[in-house]
């Protein structure tokens, strides 16, 4: 630690915390951010990986003539454009096909997507089109042809969520922020009734430290109510938690770069089958859940997803085809009088406690930037009364990795992870001797991510920096022991410590990531 006093301490290193850290550091505030696990290990690496305005919210906006829902779509579409521009190495447009099996649904679905385009205006990624059943099948042969009447093609964005958290934090760090993963905030401290500091415990060596700040932001996602209790033991919960799972299967089930979007399954949910790097991803479910640092896909949720997606596919997916699965917890705002979580609106909330803890919760990945802007404005209004001297700078701020053109000679797979930083990984490759265990590129990525991307534990690398475990659990289990030598030498870990970390990683991989 270089400092012990900060303008702002942020608790939680997911989309919300990382977005706030970048926004605040660009405005010149001194920042420390603490994350109890790895950056993005919570919900932010477990999303459907779509950058979207929210077609589903649009349906609600029309049905209930809701201005709030309409504004949510409009804001989402503006943020979609900014994210695709500012993290261009990690995000790209994706074409989606919506198969339609009843003629009566054609005008409804087509007009909804047409309106989505109109609202996008200049932020549009491409025109929605009504296409024939045969055209839909030629674009995407995996669609179930039986009783297929027509389809609509439309565009949204797709991105690498776990790497986006890292790009945000690296960019914040470049502007002076101090960020630590595997550091848990365990206590909040007050002076004369006002919060002024936190106790942080290093989860690797259990060292405890105390830091002070003028304002503390609780961006702990599904955990915000636990952190609020450190401040006010009796506080009423803000959130209702729901889980959403995803399954990863071979790309043969989607032999096309275009995804499939089912707007309404028999039980009224949205379902996606999307390309995910060299695999494909199926998601998601929406079930009431219990808070857990490592939620896993349950048998029931898996069965639900398989049954539902198979209705829309020509070749059926079985349990044996699942290469990996993961579950994420939605930090949804609690609405009283309903326990059907899919009806809760994905808006965000900012609230100050009596002692000054600013809690930011809810929202969606796509809107992380505008949520951060609003949270930092609120914090500054408290701290200095006027934000005029501290304008937000994130709209036009390109993240590390997306600032320079990428040469065609650089391996595409590496470039899709490191963008304009890939040269640094390639330089490590060229300076290395052969390794008997790890392929050279992978060893270079490990060395690079330890030095530059906060890799501290084996799964930081296998799950969230390279996504290997997200795509194939078995492959990650085979690689795990092969990381030992490099991780020990690069991080100075003792055999005992590393063995403990490896065992923990193996347990997590065996139970589901
Ligand atoms: P998190 O990512 O959970 O981060 C909070 C962090 O705080 C955690 O890492 C946690 O470990 C840490 N923390 C908690 N307590 C402490 C403590 N005491 N000390 C230090 N750290 C602590 N949005 C989209 O835009 N597109 C999508 O396609 C999409 N798909 C989704 C699919 C699913 C299944 C789910 C669940 C959500 C999806 N979302 C999507 C929403 C989006 O993923 C979330 O809104 C977003 O990731 C929430 O980020 P967060 O930072 O608030 O929470």
XYZ file of C-alpha atoms in Angstrom, residues 39-453:
415
model
C -12.069 -8.985 -9.784
C -15.267 -9.911 -11.613
C -15.599 -13.209 -9.740
C -19.132 -12.253 -8.669
C -21.999 -11.675 -11.077
C -19.881 -9.655 -13.492
C -18.174 -12.695 -15.079
C -21.361 -14.755 -15.080
C -23.543 -12.709 -17.428
C -24.967 -13.619 -20.854
C -22.234 -11.315 -22.203
C -24.694 -9.161 -24.157
C -24.435 -5.406 -24.477
C -28.070 -4.531 -24.926
C -30.748 -1.898 -24.588
C -33.202 -4.543 -23.366
C -35.784 -5.652 -25.907
C -37.696 -7.168 -23.013
C -37.996 -3.811 -21.225
C -39.254 -2.321 -24.482
C -42.128 -4.803 -24.516
C -43.050 -3.699 -20.990
C -42.697 -0.024 -21.958
C -45.254 -0.500 -24.738
C -47.623 -2.776 -22.832
C -47.769 -0.577 -19.733
C -47.066 2.761 -21.459
C -44.172 3.054 -19.021
C -41.882 6.039 -19.504
C -39.439 4.607 -16.950
C -39.036 1.384 -18.952
C -38.708 3.362 -22.189
C -35.952 5.531 -20.665
C -34.175 2.376 -19.527
C -34.103 1.073 -23.120
C -32.976 4.439 -24.473
C -30.168 4.703 -21.925
C -29.147 1.084 -22.579
C -28.872 1.738 -26.315
C -26.722 4.825 -25.785
C -24.477 2.926 -23.368
C -24.286 -0.022 -25.781
C -22.747 2.259 -28.375
C -20.255 3.747 -25.895
C -19.166 0.346 -24.574
C -18.606 -1.037 -28.082
C -16.513 2.030 -28.913
C -14.522 2.338 -25.677
C -13.704 -1.362 -25.317
C -13.531 -2.193 -29.022
C -11.136 -5.130 -28.494
C -13.555 -6.839 -26.112
C -16.951 -5.964 -27.590
C -18.518 -6.315 -31.027
C -21.941 -6.276 -32.686
C -23.724 -9.601 -32.999
C -26.565 -10.533 -35.337
C -29.380 -12.457 -33.696
C -32.148 -14.490 -35.296
C -35.540 -14.776 -33.616
C -37.459 -17.752 -35.025
C -41.249 -17.330 -35.168
C -43.532 -20.380 -35.024
C -46.964 -18.660 -35.118
C -48.076 -16.242 -37.843
C -49.939 -14.197 -35.227
C -46.599 -13.354 -33.579
C -44.942 -11.968 -36.732
C -46.293 -8.371 -36.545
C -45.771 -8.212 -32.779
C -42.134 -9.370 -32.770
C -41.156 -7.538 -35.943
C -42.678 -4.212 -34.867
C -40.970 -4.511 -31.455
C -37.542 -4.993 -33.027
C -38.244 -2.313 -35.639
C -38.987 0.090 -32.784
C -35.771 -1.003 -31.007
C -33.883 0.190 -34.131
C -35.784 3.475 -34.269
C -35.026 4.224 -30.615
C -31.344 3.377 -31.222
C -31.166 6.141 -33.855
C -27.485 6.793 -34.575
C -26.543 4.128 -32.029
C -28.122 1.443 -34.255
C -25.827 -1.500 -35.030
C -27.757 -2.609 -38.121
C -31.299 -2.809 -39.438
C -33.790 -5.378 -38.152
C -35.295 -7.443 -40.965
C -38.192 -9.821 -41.361
C -36.877 -12.936 -43.134
C -38.481 -16.093 -44.516
C -38.234 -19.463 -42.766
C -35.912 -20.806 -45.481
C -33.589 -17.804 -45.190
C -33.502 -18.211 -41.397
C -32.535 -21.871 -41.810
C -29.813 -21.079 -44.319
C -28.352 -18.482 -41.927
C -28.716 -20.693 -38.897
C -29.219 -24.399 -39.688
C -29.525 -25.285 -36.006
C -33.011 -23.711 -35.767
C -35.838 -26.262 -35.482
C -37.538 -26.159 -38.928
C -40.763 -27.814 -37.792
C -43.688 -25.352 -38.137
C -41.217 -22.467 -38.544
C -43.147 -19.594 -40.164
C -40.601 -16.759 -40.417
C -37.869 -15.046 -38.409
C -36.610 -11.597 -37.523
C -32.940 -10.709 -37.682
C -31.680 -7.890 -35.432
C -28.436 -6.632 -33.850
C -27.113 -6.191 -30.351
C -23.632 -6.217 -28.787
C -21.595 -9.038 -27.287
C -18.557 -8.655 -25.008
C -16.073 -10.413 -22.770
C -17.393 -9.538 -19.320
C -14.565 -10.861 -17.111
C -11.880 -9.148 -19.187
C -13.887 -5.923 -19.301
C -13.596 -5.661 -15.493
C -9.811 -5.970 -15.807
C -9.607 -3.356 -18.593
C -11.629 -0.933 -16.442
C -9.407 -1.482 -13.407
C -6.165 -1.236 -15.364
C -7.429 2.044 -16.806
C -8.375 3.272 -13.313
C -4.955 2.241 -11.987
C -3.297 4.138 -14.834
C -5.089 7.214 -13.443
C -3.854 6.656 -9.903
C -6.403 4.237 -8.389
C -5.126 1.549 -6.027
C -6.980 -1.721 -6.578
C -6.655 -5.012 -4.680
C -8.335 -8.335 -5.331
C -8.582 -11.010 -2.603
C -8.972 -8.282 0.042
C -12.202 -8.431 2.020
C -13.721 -5.447 3.822
C -14.694 -6.843 7.221
C -15.443 -3.717 9.286
C -16.592 -0.145 8.727
C -15.321 2.556 11.086
C -17.058 5.733 12.232
C -15.979 8.978 13.841
C -18.698 11.095 15.482
C -21.329 8.948 13.721
C -19.849 9.403 10.231
C -18.093 6.613 8.333
C -14.414 7.289 7.862
C -12.671 3.990 7.221
C -12.602 0.251 6.675
C -10.741 -2.792 7.934
C -9.505 -4.975 5.104
C -8.260 -8.567 5.419
C -5.877 -9.960 2.804
C -7.424 -13.332 1.915
C -4.074 -14.887 0.948
C -2.023 -14.168 4.100
C -4.818 -12.997 6.492
C -3.028 -9.697 7.142
C -5.397 -7.027 8.491
C -5.102 -3.320 7.596
C -7.149 -0.206 8.292
C -7.652 2.598 5.758
C -9.456 5.893 5.990
C -11.429 7.797 3.345
C -13.807 10.752 3.021
C -16.475 8.610 1.389
C -17.085 4.878 1.210
C -19.032 3.278 -1.639
C -20.688 -0.084 -1.273
C -20.619 -1.665 -4.751
C -20.732 -5.247 -3.545
C -23.487 -6.438 -5.935
C -25.598 -9.232 -4.444
C -23.721 -8.680 -1.147
C -24.731 -5.026 -0.611
C -27.090 -5.900 2.231
C -24.306 -7.741 4.113
C -22.032 -4.695 3.792
C -24.894 -2.384 4.832
C -25.241 -4.481 7.988
C -21.610 -3.669 8.880
C -22.834 -0.069 8.987
C -26.382 -0.498 10.377
C -27.107 -3.895 11.860
C -30.888 -3.506 11.644
C -31.167 -2.139 8.086
C -33.958 -3.455 5.828
C -32.730 -5.503 2.817
C -32.593 -3.644 -0.496
C -32.219 -6.715 -2.669
C -34.001 -9.826 -3.701
C -31.524 -12.323 -5.165
C -32.240 -14.488 -8.195
C -29.896 -16.870 -9.978
C -29.338 -17.264 -13.692
C -27.314 -20.113 -15.113
C -25.507 -20.634 -18.412
C -24.394 -23.819 -20.144
C -21.423 -24.075 -22.504
C -21.576 -26.568 -25.376
C -19.665 -27.308 -28.559
C -19.956 -24.892 -31.452
C -21.487 -27.650 -33.617
C -24.859 -26.728 -32.044
C -24.560 -23.241 -33.535
C -22.616 -23.495 -36.796
C -23.001 -19.761 -37.454
C -21.616 -16.535 -35.990
C -25.253 -15.462 -35.532
C -27.024 -16.121 -32.275
C -30.589 -17.229 -31.611
C -32.942 -15.256 -29.374
C -36.195 -16.799 -28.159
C -38.280 -13.872 -26.889
C -40.744 -15.941 -24.905
C -40.468 -19.554 -23.806
C -43.575 -21.445 -22.675
C -43.080 -19.955 -19.205
C -42.525 -16.438 -20.530
C -38.715 -16.098 -20.320
C -36.112 -14.910 -22.807
C -33.611 -17.524 -23.965
C -30.367 -17.181 -25.926
C -28.048 -19.508 -27.811
C -24.994 -17.433 -28.679
C -21.508 -17.930 -30.053
C -19.023 -17.720 -27.174
C -15.455 -17.618 -28.498
C -14.958 -21.106 -30.044
C -17.952 -22.573 -28.141
C -21.547 -21.548 -27.611
C -23.436 -20.402 -24.576
C -27.036 -21.077 -23.578
C -28.806 -18.905 -21.040
C -30.458 -18.103 -18.860
C -32.770 -19.119 -16.063
C -34.258 -16.911 -13.368
C -34.959 -18.492 -9.997
C -35.109 -17.141 -6.449
C -31.732 -17.891 -4.829
C -29.684 -17.696 -1.653
C -26.568 -15.534 -1.336
C -23.424 -17.561 -2.054
C -19.872 -16.608 -3.076
C -19.695 -19.583 -5.459
C -23.193 -20.249 -6.783
C -23.403 -23.297 -9.051
C -25.863 -24.382 -11.728
C -28.401 -26.683 -10.069
C -29.739 -29.875 -11.704
C -33.221 -28.337 -11.980
C -31.968 -25.161 -13.656
C -29.842 -27.214 -16.070
C -32.806 -29.444 -16.932
C -34.989 -26.377 -17.457
C -32.496 -24.791 -19.881
C -31.921 -27.974 -21.868
C -35.647 -28.731 -22.198
C -36.436 -25.216 -23.337
C -33.585 -24.647 -25.770
C -34.100 -28.066 -27.360
C -37.631 -27.053 -28.438
C -36.047 -24.541 -30.811
C -33.159 -26.665 -32.139
C -32.955 -29.271 -34.904
C -30.178 -31.224 -33.133
C -30.921 -31.831 -29.460
C -28.407 -31.053 -26.717
C -28.023 -33.576 -23.879
C -26.398 -33.446 -20.430
C -23.331 -35.183 -21.874
C -22.770 -32.274 -24.268
C -22.285 -29.740 -21.456
C -18.623 -28.688 -21.290
C -19.022 -26.193 -18.455
C -21.748 -24.343 -16.593
C -21.883 -21.359 -14.292
C -24.416 -19.482 -12.235
C -24.687 -15.779 -11.463
C -26.685 -13.948 -8.830
C -28.797 -11.016 -9.947
C -28.702 -8.093 -7.562
C -32.357 -7.173 -8.136
C -34.115 -4.451 -6.249
C -36.679 -5.879 -3.859
C -40.239 -4.951 -4.787
C -42.707 -5.715 -2.122
C -45.783 -7.746 -3.005
C -44.207 -10.031 -5.626
C -41.783 -12.896 -5.375
C -41.569 -13.469 -9.143
C -38.055 -12.196 -9.721
C -38.371 -11.978 -13.514
C -40.909 -9.174 -13.026
C -38.483 -6.950 -11.129
C -37.054 -4.114 -13.165
C -33.276 -4.111 -13.654
C -32.872 -0.484 -12.534
C -30.241 0.668 -10.130
C -30.478 2.419 -6.823
C -28.175 4.786 -4.937
C -28.791 5.321 -1.292
C -26.887 7.028 1.547
C -27.091 5.640 5.063
C -27.274 7.989 8.056
C -23.514 7.593 8.544
C -22.790 8.321 4.852
C -22.311 4.861 3.267
C -23.272 5.200 -0.403
C -24.755 1.920 -1.644
C -25.070 1.428 -5.416
C -26.985 -1.667 -6.493
C -28.947 -3.224 -9.339
C -28.720 -2.144 -12.964
C -27.109 -4.140 -15.744
C -23.562 -4.541 -17.153
C -24.429 -2.507 -20.249
C -25.207 0.529 -18.095
C -22.160 0.278 -15.784
C -20.759 3.601 -17.110
C -23.880 5.706 -16.547
C -24.387 4.077 -13.115
C -20.810 5.006 -12.221
C -21.261 8.569 -13.472
C -24.366 9.003 -11.373
C -22.784 7.431 -8.253
C -19.649 9.597 -8.470
C -21.848 12.703 -8.975
C -23.764 11.798 -5.804
C -20.530 11.202 -3.882
C -19.052 14.525 -5.039
C -22.217 16.431 -4.173
C -21.773 15.141 -0.607
C -18.047 15.833 -0.502
C -17.675 19.186 -2.239
C -21.313 20.318 -2.808
C -20.803 21.092 -6.517
C -19.596 18.783 -9.258
C -18.784 21.585 -11.742
C -15.039 21.372 -11.140
C -15.132 17.574 -11.566
C -16.825 16.751 -14.895
C -17.315 13.094 -15.843
C -14.834 12.002 -18.524
C -15.771 8.397 -19.263
C -18.035 8.866 -22.324
C -15.084 9.351 -24.638
C -12.470 7.420 -22.668
C -11.019 4.414 -24.459
C -9.941 1.603 -22.158
C -6.487 0.044 -22.091
C -6.319 -2.481 -24.936
C -8.572 -0.540 -27.323
C -6.509 2.560 -28.054
C -4.326 1.502 -30.971
C -4.857 -0.514 -34.133
C -3.950 -4.198 -33.843
C -1.639 -5.717 -36.450
C -3.016 -8.585 -38.576
C 0.119 -10.563 -37.749
C -0.884 -10.931 -34.096
C -2.722 -14.177 -33.250
C -6.454 -13.371 -33.310
C -7.243 -15.283 -30.139
C -4.658 -13.364 -28.097
C -5.731 -10.053 -29.648
C -9.339 -10.729 -28.640
C -8.155 -10.826 -25.015
C -5.353 -8.255 -24.815
C -6.117 -5.897 -27.730
C -3.289 -3.436 -28.298
C -1.414 -4.923 -25.319
C -0.919 -8.253 -27.148
C 2.591 -7.217 -28.247
C 3.649 -7.388 -24.612
C 2.494 -11.009 -24.390
C 4.242 -11.826 -27.687
C 7.478 -10.230 -26.409
C 7.401 -12.601 -23.448
C 6.881 -15.552 -25.834
C 9.916 -14.573 -27.894
C 12.117 -14.272 -24.806
C 11.209 -17.712 -23.412
C 12.750 -21.126 -23.632
C 10.546 -24.149 -24.251
C 8.480 -25.280 -21.273
C 7.902 -28.976 -20.809
C 4.417 -28.448 -19.344
C 2.703 -25.371 -20.745
C 2.353 -24.242 -24.367
C 4.543 -21.130 -24.804
C 1.673 -18.727 -25.530
C -0.172 -19.836 -22.418
C 2.917 -19.579 -20.230
C 3.515 -16.064 -21.592
C -0.119 -15.154 -20.823
C 0.338 -16.426 -17.282
C 3.490 -14.364 -16.745
C 1.870 -11.303 -18.343
C -1.366 -11.517 -16.371
C 0.482 -12.032 -13.074
C 2.529 -8.892 -13.759
C -0.224 -6.746 -15.290
C -3.670 -8.179 -14.592
